[in-house]
XYZ file of C-alpha atoms in Angstrom:
563
model
C -110.955 -59.413 53.812
C -113.146 -58.091 56.187
C -113.484 -54.810 58.670
C -115.065 -55.251 61.755
C -114.921 -52.656 64.331
C -111.137 -51.782 63.018
C -109.938 -55.238 63.357
C -109.069 -57.233 60.495
C -111.356 -60.721 59.592
C -109.856 -62.914 56.993
C -113.438 -64.258 55.288
C -113.441 -68.672 54.659
C -113.490 -70.293 51.304
C -116.609 -71.782 52.427
C -118.379 -68.392 53.594
C -117.691 -67.115 50.482
C -119.013 -69.890 48.756
C -121.934 -69.721 50.251
C -122.423 -66.483 50.261
C -122.081 -66.419 46.807
C -125.440 -69.219 46.368
C -126.999 -68.309 48.782
C -129.727 -66.411 50.139
C -130.452 -63.045 51.517
C -131.446 -65.203 55.428
C -128.672 -67.247 54.426
C -126.143 -64.421 54.297
C -127.530 -62.481 56.863
C -126.925 -65.861 59.716
C -123.565 -65.785 57.872
C -122.569 -62.781 58.701
C -123.759 -62.322 62.371
C -121.600 -65.627 63.079
C -118.380 -64.033 60.967
C -118.609 -61.176 63.203
C -119.686 -62.916 66.837
C -116.604 -64.527 66.004
C -115.024 -61.491 65.444
C -115.955 -59.615 68.346
C -114.449 -62.673 70.421
C -111.519 -62.794 68.912
C -111.266 -59.602 69.788
C -112.428 -59.538 73.055
C -109.934 -62.445 73.282
C -107.101 -59.720 72.106
C -108.341 -56.918 74.610
C -107.676 -59.190 77.361
C -104.459 -60.810 76.486
C -101.484 -59.831 78.251
C -98.991 -57.426 76.232
C -95.779 -57.083 76.390
C -93.983 -54.617 74.608
C -90.530 -52.928 74.414
C -90.410 -48.976 74.317
C -88.012 -45.829 74.417
C -87.198 -44.829 78.090
C -88.404 -41.967 79.019
C -88.185 -39.549 82.079
C -90.942 -40.459 83.166
C -89.867 -43.885 83.862
C -87.161 -42.841 85.930
C -88.385 -43.299 89.272
C -90.079 -46.932 88.392
C -86.433 -48.350 86.180
C -84.877 -47.037 90.034
C -87.240 -49.960 91.803
C -86.952 -52.470 89.207
C -82.716 -51.994 89.634
C -83.922 -52.543 93.347
C -86.021 -56.225 92.531
C -83.268 -57.535 90.487
C -79.940 -56.747 92.318
C -81.305 -56.523 95.779
C -77.369 -56.795 96.876
C -76.770 -53.720 95.446
C -77.307 -50.199 95.392
C -79.619 -48.888 92.821
C -78.790 -46.288 89.849
C -79.451 -42.882 91.405
C -82.252 -40.984 89.928
C -80.011 -38.378 88.569
C -77.571 -41.230 86.924
C -80.946 -42.793 84.989
C -81.840 -39.169 84.096
C -78.568 -38.599 82.409
C -78.423 -42.097 81.090
C -82.124 -41.136 78.344
C -81.399 -37.149 78.500
C -77.647 -38.532 76.975
C -78.718 -40.434 74.299
C -82.413 -40.734 74.435
C -82.973 -43.322 71.586
C -80.410 -45.601 73.361
C -82.466 -46.302 75.949
C -85.244 -49.042 76.385
C -88.399 -49.736 79.112
C -89.542 -53.262 79.142
C -94.023 -52.846 79.683
C -96.002 -55.776 80.857
C -99.462 -55.885 81.791
C -98.729 -51.635 81.757
C -95.931 -52.582 84.390
C -92.018 -51.521 83.734
C -90.382 -54.815 84.067
C -87.144 -54.320 81.967
C -84.806 -51.957 81.654
C -81.680 -51.538 78.529
C -79.033 -48.466 78.847
C -76.398 -48.314 75.982
C -74.525 -45.166 74.451
C -72.387 -44.154 71.782
C -68.776 -44.464 71.631
C -65.529 -45.110 69.068
C -64.224 -48.714 68.721
C -60.824 -47.983 70.000
C -62.258 -47.237 73.449
C -64.827 -50.199 73.548
C -62.621 -52.456 72.444
C -59.257 -51.356 74.795
C -58.938 -52.934 78.800
C -61.678 -50.408 80.727
C -63.660 -50.844 83.889
C -67.459 -49.904 84.227
C -67.137 -46.974 86.300
C -64.710 -44.975 83.949
C -66.321 -46.789 80.392
C -69.936 -45.224 81.556
C -68.771 -41.591 83.001
C -70.291 -43.226 86.440
C -73.340 -44.355 84.951
C -74.030 -40.905 84.112
C -73.411 -42.842 80.253
C -71.866 -38.696 80.115
C -68.836 -40.223 77.908
C -71.784 -40.860 74.871
C -69.938 -39.605 71.555
C -72.629 -38.617 68.489
C -69.940 -39.737 66.140
C -69.330 -42.558 68.393
C -68.998 -46.122 66.010
C -69.650 -48.616 68.312
C -72.868 -48.914 70.726
C -71.416 -49.950 74.033
C -74.244 -51.363 76.546
C -73.945 -51.171 80.010
C -77.286 -52.184 82.084
C -80.047 -55.025 80.948
C -81.845 -55.279 84.202
C -84.507 -57.971 84.022
C -87.474 -58.276 86.762
C -87.054 -61.858 88.321
C -91.110 -62.671 88.500
C -91.219 -62.199 84.763
C -87.846 -63.720 83.928
C -89.903 -66.291 81.521
C -91.057 -64.318 79.087
C -87.789 -63.908 77.067
C -87.482 -60.267 78.326
C -83.413 -60.104 77.944
C -84.127 -61.340 74.370
C -86.209 -58.872 73.577
C -84.266 -55.937 74.748
C -81.367 -56.895 73.441
C -83.092 -57.263 69.427
C -83.802 -53.655 70.493
C -79.989 -52.690 70.387
C -78.960 -55.250 67.740
C -81.783 -53.154 65.923
C -80.474 -49.797 67.243
C -77.534 -50.624 65.759
C -78.029 -51.952 61.890
C -80.451 -48.446 61.531
C -77.631 -46.366 62.811
C -74.914 -48.225 60.489
C -72.675 -49.076 63.935
C -69.784 -51.472 63.249
C -71.551 -53.702 66.529
C -72.234 -53.668 70.084
C -69.531 -54.020 72.695
C -70.031 -54.521 76.742
C -68.653 -56.396 79.456
C -71.104 -58.978 80.225
C -71.412 -60.835 84.328
C -69.713 -64.271 84.991
C -72.190 -65.156 88.108
C -70.883 -67.967 88.264
C -67.177 -68.252 88.139
C -67.130 -67.547 92.649
C -68.679 -70.654 92.998
C -67.207 -72.264 90.501
C -64.422 -70.746 92.248
C -64.778 -71.856 95.475
C -65.609 -75.210 94.443
C -62.099 -75.005 92.982
C -63.622 -76.000 89.766
C -61.274 -73.076 88.158
C -58.321 -71.571 88.966
C -58.775 -68.124 87.076
C -61.667 -66.458 86.091
C -59.697 -67.028 82.236
C -60.439 -70.545 83.284
C -63.908 -69.882 83.833
C -64.224 -68.326 81.019
C -62.487 -70.896 78.261
C -64.923 -73.789 80.475
C -68.041 -72.195 79.560
C -66.816 -71.225 76.149
C -66.208 -74.847 75.975
C -69.228 -75.370 76.924
C -67.766 -78.163 80.472
C -69.392 -75.410 82.368
C -72.369 -73.157 81.847
C -73.041 -69.360 83.705
C -76.406 -67.937 82.565
C -75.290 -65.080 81.494
C -72.231 -65.370 79.272
C -74.071 -68.571 78.254
C -77.130 -66.692 77.387
C -74.931 -63.889 75.410
C -73.058 -66.352 73.573
C -76.582 -67.791 71.980
C -76.943 -64.377 70.959
C -74.223 -64.519 68.589
C -71.611 -62.204 71.327
C -68.179 -63.484 71.156
C -66.249 -63.838 74.144
C -62.936 -61.101 73.994
C -61.029 -61.944 77.226
C -61.786 -60.826 81.261
C -62.490 -58.065 82.224
C -60.542 -57.713 85.873
C -61.856 -55.222 88.737
C -64.551 -53.999 86.173
C -67.248 -54.191 88.771
C -66.150 -54.630 92.297
C -69.542 -54.327 93.872
C -70.418 -57.637 91.770
C -69.622 -60.051 94.505
C -70.791 -62.915 92.349
C -68.778 -62.152 89.566
C -65.318 -60.922 91.897
C -65.486 -58.169 90.181
C -64.523 -59.403 86.908
C -66.727 -59.146 83.926
C -66.196 -60.671 80.201
C -65.596 -58.646 77.087
C -67.627 -59.022 74.734
C -68.937 -58.078 70.646
C -71.231 -58.471 67.980
C -70.165 -56.685 64.874
C -73.367 -55.858 62.581
C -72.907 -58.313 60.098
C -74.321 -55.433 57.488
C -71.206 -52.956 57.998
C -67.868 -53.905 58.038
C -65.832 -54.111 61.269
C -63.311 -51.476 58.985
C -61.189 -49.361 61.640
C -61.361 -46.780 58.809
C -64.316 -46.652 58.115
C -66.887 -43.114 59.349
C -70.587 -43.444 58.962
C -71.243 -40.735 61.329
C -71.754 -37.702 59.061
C -75.063 -40.431 58.129
C -76.182 -40.373 61.872
C -75.120 -36.938 62.681
C -78.126 -35.106 63.712
C -79.332 -32.028 62.104
C -78.106 -28.720 63.108
C -80.103 -27.407 66.066
C -79.481 -23.475 67.641
C -80.984 -22.485 70.512
C -81.453 -18.326 71.208
C -81.223 -17.505 74.354
C -81.883 -13.909 75.497
C -80.767 -12.352 79.454
C -82.490 -9.265 81.339
C -80.269 -6.919 82.941
C -83.588 -6.124 84.592
C -84.118 -2.655 86.633
C -84.974 -2.796 89.902
C -87.644 0.326 90.370
C -90.516 0.923 92.684
C -93.863 -0.492 91.378
C -97.286 1.052 93.169
C -98.852 -2.637 92.039
C -98.256 -6.108 91.128
C -100.474 -5.693 87.247
C -97.781 -2.936 86.629
C -94.712 -5.223 87.983
C -96.116 -8.003 85.907
C -96.729 -5.518 82.682
C -92.923 -5.031 82.839
C -91.683 -8.457 83.106
C -93.948 -8.585 80.109
C -92.277 -6.094 78.284
C -89.238 -7.802 77.917
C -90.464 -11.211 77.194
C -92.653 -9.842 74.653
C -89.612 -7.679 73.308
C -87.303 -10.906 73.033
C -90.360 -13.362 71.896
C -90.427 -10.873 69.027
C -86.716 -11.679 68.576
C -87.950 -15.768 68.305
C -85.848 -16.358 71.719
C -86.261 -19.807 72.557
C -85.058 -18.562 76.123
C -85.816 -15.704 78.393
C -84.104 -15.782 81.478
C -84.061 -13.330 84.365
C -82.439 -12.189 87.647
C -82.283 -13.886 91.060
C -84.838 -12.055 92.962
C -85.946 -9.932 90.846
C -89.392 -9.967 92.601
C -88.134 -7.837 95.395
C -89.206 -5.050 93.544
C -92.716 -6.180 94.850
C -92.158 -4.773 98.435
C -91.818 -1.155 97.169
C -96.024 -1.864 96.945
C -96.503 -0.817 100.497
C -92.982 0.426 100.544
C -93.003 -0.633 104.234
C -89.578 -0.183 106.188
C -89.557 -3.759 107.690
C -87.020 -6.181 109.185
C -85.104 -8.137 106.572
C -86.401 -11.860 107.500
C -89.899 -9.931 107.761
C -89.572 -8.073 104.075
C -88.311 -12.211 102.678
C -91.881 -14.109 104.171
C -93.670 -11.310 103.231
C -92.489 -11.719 99.522
C -93.659 -15.469 99.622
C -97.357 -14.188 99.608
C -96.584 -12.820 95.980
C -95.418 -16.736 94.910
C -98.073 -18.631 92.937
C -99.130 -15.129 90.784
C -96.254 -14.979 90.496
C -95.799 -18.488 88.554
C -99.687 -18.523 87.108
C -98.075 -15.095 85.322
C -94.958 -16.192 84.042
C -97.143 -19.328 82.487
C -99.182 -17.127 80.986
C -96.765 -15.589 79.204
C -94.541 -18.355 78.492
C -97.769 -20.565 76.377
C -98.509 -16.644 75.290
C -95.817 -16.092 73.534
C -94.298 -19.406 73.345
C -91.024 -18.820 75.081
C -89.597 -20.785 77.834
C -89.163 -18.315 80.886
C -86.335 -18.852 83.273
C -87.928 -16.740 85.942
C -84.925 -15.481 88.028
C -85.869 -16.730 91.931
C -88.197 -15.854 94.369
C -88.259 -16.109 98.296
C -91.082 -19.083 98.596
C -91.971 -20.814 101.471
C -91.793 -24.372 101.593
C -93.690 -27.302 103.779
C -91.558 -27.355 106.794
C -92.171 -23.069 106.932
C -89.036 -22.482 105.550
C -87.964 -19.714 103.476
C -86.269 -21.085 100.318
C -84.462 -19.203 97.123
C -86.689 -20.802 94.022
C -86.178 -20.614 90.386
C -89.559 -20.700 88.488
C -88.542 -22.509 85.147
C -91.889 -21.788 82.705
C -91.493 -23.672 79.662
C -93.950 -23.012 76.723
C -96.184 -26.337 76.490
C -97.648 -24.525 80.021
C -95.459 -26.630 82.609
C -94.114 -25.368 85.420
C -90.325 -26.567 86.970
C -89.187 -25.183 90.027
C -85.750 -25.102 91.719
C -83.889 -23.982 94.378
C -80.723 -22.001 95.713
C -79.087 -24.878 97.233
C -76.101 -22.573 98.468
C -77.194 -19.177 100.681
C -74.868 -16.407 100.432
C -73.370 -15.933 104.813
C -75.654 -12.726 104.436
C -78.570 -14.062 102.749
C -78.935 -16.966 105.679
C -78.175 -14.411 108.557
C -80.251 -11.363 107.289
C -83.181 -13.169 105.418
C -83.132 -16.548 107.313
C -82.956 -17.979 103.809
C -82.049 -22.037 103.647
C -80.793 -24.376 101.447
C -82.468 -26.973 99.369
C -81.021 -30.286 98.516
C -82.156 -30.727 94.988
C -80.056 -30.546 91.720
C -82.105 -31.823 88.787
C -81.948 -30.961 84.739
C -85.380 -30.175 83.184
C -86.257 -31.120 79.804
C -87.262 -28.960 77.217
C -87.927 -28.904 73.703
C -84.397 -27.821 73.759
C -83.269 -30.365 75.460
C -82.928 -30.821 78.950
C -81.030 -27.943 80.942
C -79.448 -26.871 84.227
C -80.365 -23.822 86.878
C -77.628 -22.964 89.393
C -79.242 -19.792 91.179
C -75.871 -17.034 91.657
C -73.761 -18.517 95.004
C -73.877 -21.995 93.277
C -72.356 -21.199 90.476
C -69.335 -21.115 92.358
C -69.210 -24.941 93.632
C -68.122 -27.138 90.592
C -69.720 -30.110 92.221
C -72.652 -28.839 91.287
C -72.166 -27.829 87.569
C -70.898 -31.423 87.218
C -73.689 -32.970 88.458
C -76.031 -30.980 86.205
C -73.781 -31.960 83.002
C -73.624 -35.631 83.785
C -77.815 -35.826 83.737
C -77.339 -34.200 80.258
C -77.161 -30.571 80.800
C -75.897 -28.891 77.857
C -76.715 -24.747 78.966
C -76.414 -24.062 82.611
C -78.606 -20.700 83.547
C -77.285 -18.451 86.131
C -79.782 -15.862 87.751
C -77.461 -13.866 89.836
C -77.763 -10.871 92.004
C -74.900 -9.026 93.228
C -73.573 -5.672 94.999
C -70.795 -4.835 93.528
C -68.182 -5.396 91.342
C -66.190 -7.726 93.163
C -69.584 -10.063 93.808
C -70.155 -9.939 90.756
C -66.225 -11.334 89.432
C -66.814 -14.349 91.450
C -69.739 -15.254 89.747
C -68.639 -14.551 86.260
C -65.069 -15.935 86.512
C -66.684 -19.132 88.514
C -69.411 -19.311 85.479
C -66.387 -18.748 82.648
C -64.637 -21.622 84.350
C -67.738 -23.984 84.811
C -68.067 -23.022 81.012
C -64.833 -24.891 79.891
C -64.243 -27.607 82.527
C -67.944 -28.750 81.006
C -67.954 -27.916 78.036
C -70.805 -26.307 78.506
C -73.311 -22.790 77.614
C -73.944 -20.429 80.633
C -76.263 -17.189 80.282
C -76.154 -15.329 83.017
C -78.823 -12.737 84.310
C -78.736 -9.919 87.064
C -80.565 -7.238 88.659
C -78.843 -3.171 88.044
C -80.916 -0.132 89.661
C -81.218 0.815 93.412
C -84.803 -0.804 95.014
C -84.985 1.941 98.782
C -86.508 0.475 102.225
C -85.053 -2.734 101.337
C -82.178 -4.016 103.834
C -79.554 -5.583 102.289
C -80.674 -4.436 98.815
C -79.221 -1.619 98.111
C -77.387 -1.105 95.488
C -76.823 -3.241 92.236
C -74.144 -4.397 89.750
C -74.321 -6.646 87.013
C -72.482 -7.317 84.048
C -75.141 -9.733 82.252
C -73.594 -11.934 79.874
C -73.889 -15.539 77.701
C -70.809 -17.970 78.519
C -69.091 -20.646 76.066
C -66.340 -22.783 75.867
C -63.218 -21.419 74.866
C -61.933 -23.001 71.813
C -61.823 -22.722 67.911
C -65.667 -23.510 67.000
C -66.506 -20.456 70.001
C -66.760 -16.510 70.333
C -63.207 -14.969 70.954
C -63.173 -14.491 74.477
C -65.578 -17.707 75.333
C -68.499 -14.738 75.123
C -71.432 -15.174 73.319
C -72.819 -11.790 74.811
C -72.393 -9.454 76.915
C -73.828 -6.263 78.584
C -72.958 -3.174 79.222
C -72.382 -2.708 83.462
C -75.288 -1.435 85.297
C -77.568 0.056 82.155
C -81.232 -1.850 82.025
C -80.752 -4.203 79.079
C -80.822 -7.381 76.810
C -78.015 -9.950 75.883
C -78.859 -12.625 72.922
C -77.203 -15.457 71.500
C -77.788 -18.214 69.544
C -76.119 -21.002 70.693
C -75.182 -24.081 68.661
C -75.398 -27.443 70.423
C -74.031 -29.533 67.343
C -71.160 -27.453 68.012
C -70.910 -28.232 71.207
C -71.290 -32.301 71.108
C -68.360 -31.501 68.374
C -66.430 -29.584 70.671
C -66.685 -32.501 73.309
C -65.946 -35.189 70.491
C -63.058 -33.578 68.680
C -62.541 -30.732 70.253
C -58.373 -29.286 71.335
C -58.866 -30.353 74.390
C -61.651 -32.782 75.740
C -62.709 -31.897 79.639
C -65.876 -34.429 79.811
C -63.947 -37.013 78.029
C -60.495 -36.805 79.424
C -62.564 -37.398 83.194
C -60.145 -40.026 86.062
C -63.419 -41.584 86.578
C -61.026 -44.139 88.090
C -59.756 -40.832 90.396
C -62.562 -38.750 91.338
C -66.139 -38.436 90.519
C -68.672 -36.679 92.086
C -72.081 -38.830 93.849
C -75.436 -36.772 95.135
C -76.510 -38.099 98.328
C -79.738 -37.306 98.471
C -82.839 -37.220 95.321
C -86.829 -36.890 95.787
C -88.489 -39.275 97.512
C -90.058 -42.637 96.035
């Protein structure tokens, strides 16, 4: 075997014999012919269309959504938040098929316990309204809830490839098997033609091969065993009249023993995230550089403690108004701050990279493309990326005095410590927002806040403690202290920054991982164990996320980024 430009080519027996008996000229001619064949083979390989399956990434979200529209033109596509939730909840369980650089297939799964997977259920309840938010790291069944293929490429056996990836994953994770509910798209037509009287009769006819269903027949050829009909599984599936076939594939490498446990073999290594909240004192500065030096002091200090995140308070950049020290009307003062936006982003990003730390940049008034002032938290990660998350709910005072308007996007941010969410102050008092972020996979929610007195502060604190309990999630709060003269509606500050946990045995007493002294400039630091959080969600005294009644209620986000 010879190596030619990185391509391996097998030398034939005739060429070997010729090489041994012939002179240099013949050898060169044979080598030239061999190289020409190798070059032609390489050219054919490079121009041949390529089809492969890989894990889904966050950057694929919009392409998956577009695929959904093509695959199911009569149904509402997945929201981008739902797709982010699926990918971030269980990254190794979501797959995309790529054909000639185009995304043409998608499969979604999550882990769940066998008892729940095999019991009657509906799509909304089992999938957590499509977010895969019922994913359980200790689950022994791989639950598949979506396979879609571009109609233009259904002859390439893309569905087969996606199912093979699911089986490979189940075998690698030593799972008992795969469970899902398959559509029965031929049922409506068979019912209208009076070929069958019920969904059960239709399933029996397909199993006995009296009728053929494009989905059920495909699943059976792939080794899936029909268990029962699930009525009202997905009401919007009109071709199936809302019904689905409950199917299972047992992993031949693992006996389907209900008492067998493999979680310890699969559990991820313990992961601890260190979070530092800066209780920041407002004081006069004479230049942007002086402000930057003060910020860098805190970043440097918490980086020395090997912190993964550094959190600054809401509107901590109001300190910059003291540079000119003008007595401006409130709305003019806030608008003037927006001129520092680019310098602030550059400074925070530089510090994040230099000190190897992720910075939750409090918040800063920023003028958007429409000319409105919005309250934006710039999240600067240690990989150099910058993310913006704006306040959704301005307070009545912010709207009246500062003319701040609310944003309409609430997406998680993927970091090297997992997905996170940001809620700026008043946002934390709306439970729907935290639930929406947790449904997308957030395990830590950061709350930069700015409150003037104790009652205002306690509204934020008590609501954040509630969010920690009801979502089984960590929350990190950072607020301002001190006074800033000549800034209207920013006269006084009250803060007691803290890091909160769910209230259960594995966590700190009173659900408080770290606290500060009220109204004193200082830092709160805590280690947050993400494995403990996952275990509490799966096996805690209460299991708020798992026990939600998806059949009664859910959070639906009506707006998302344009395509």
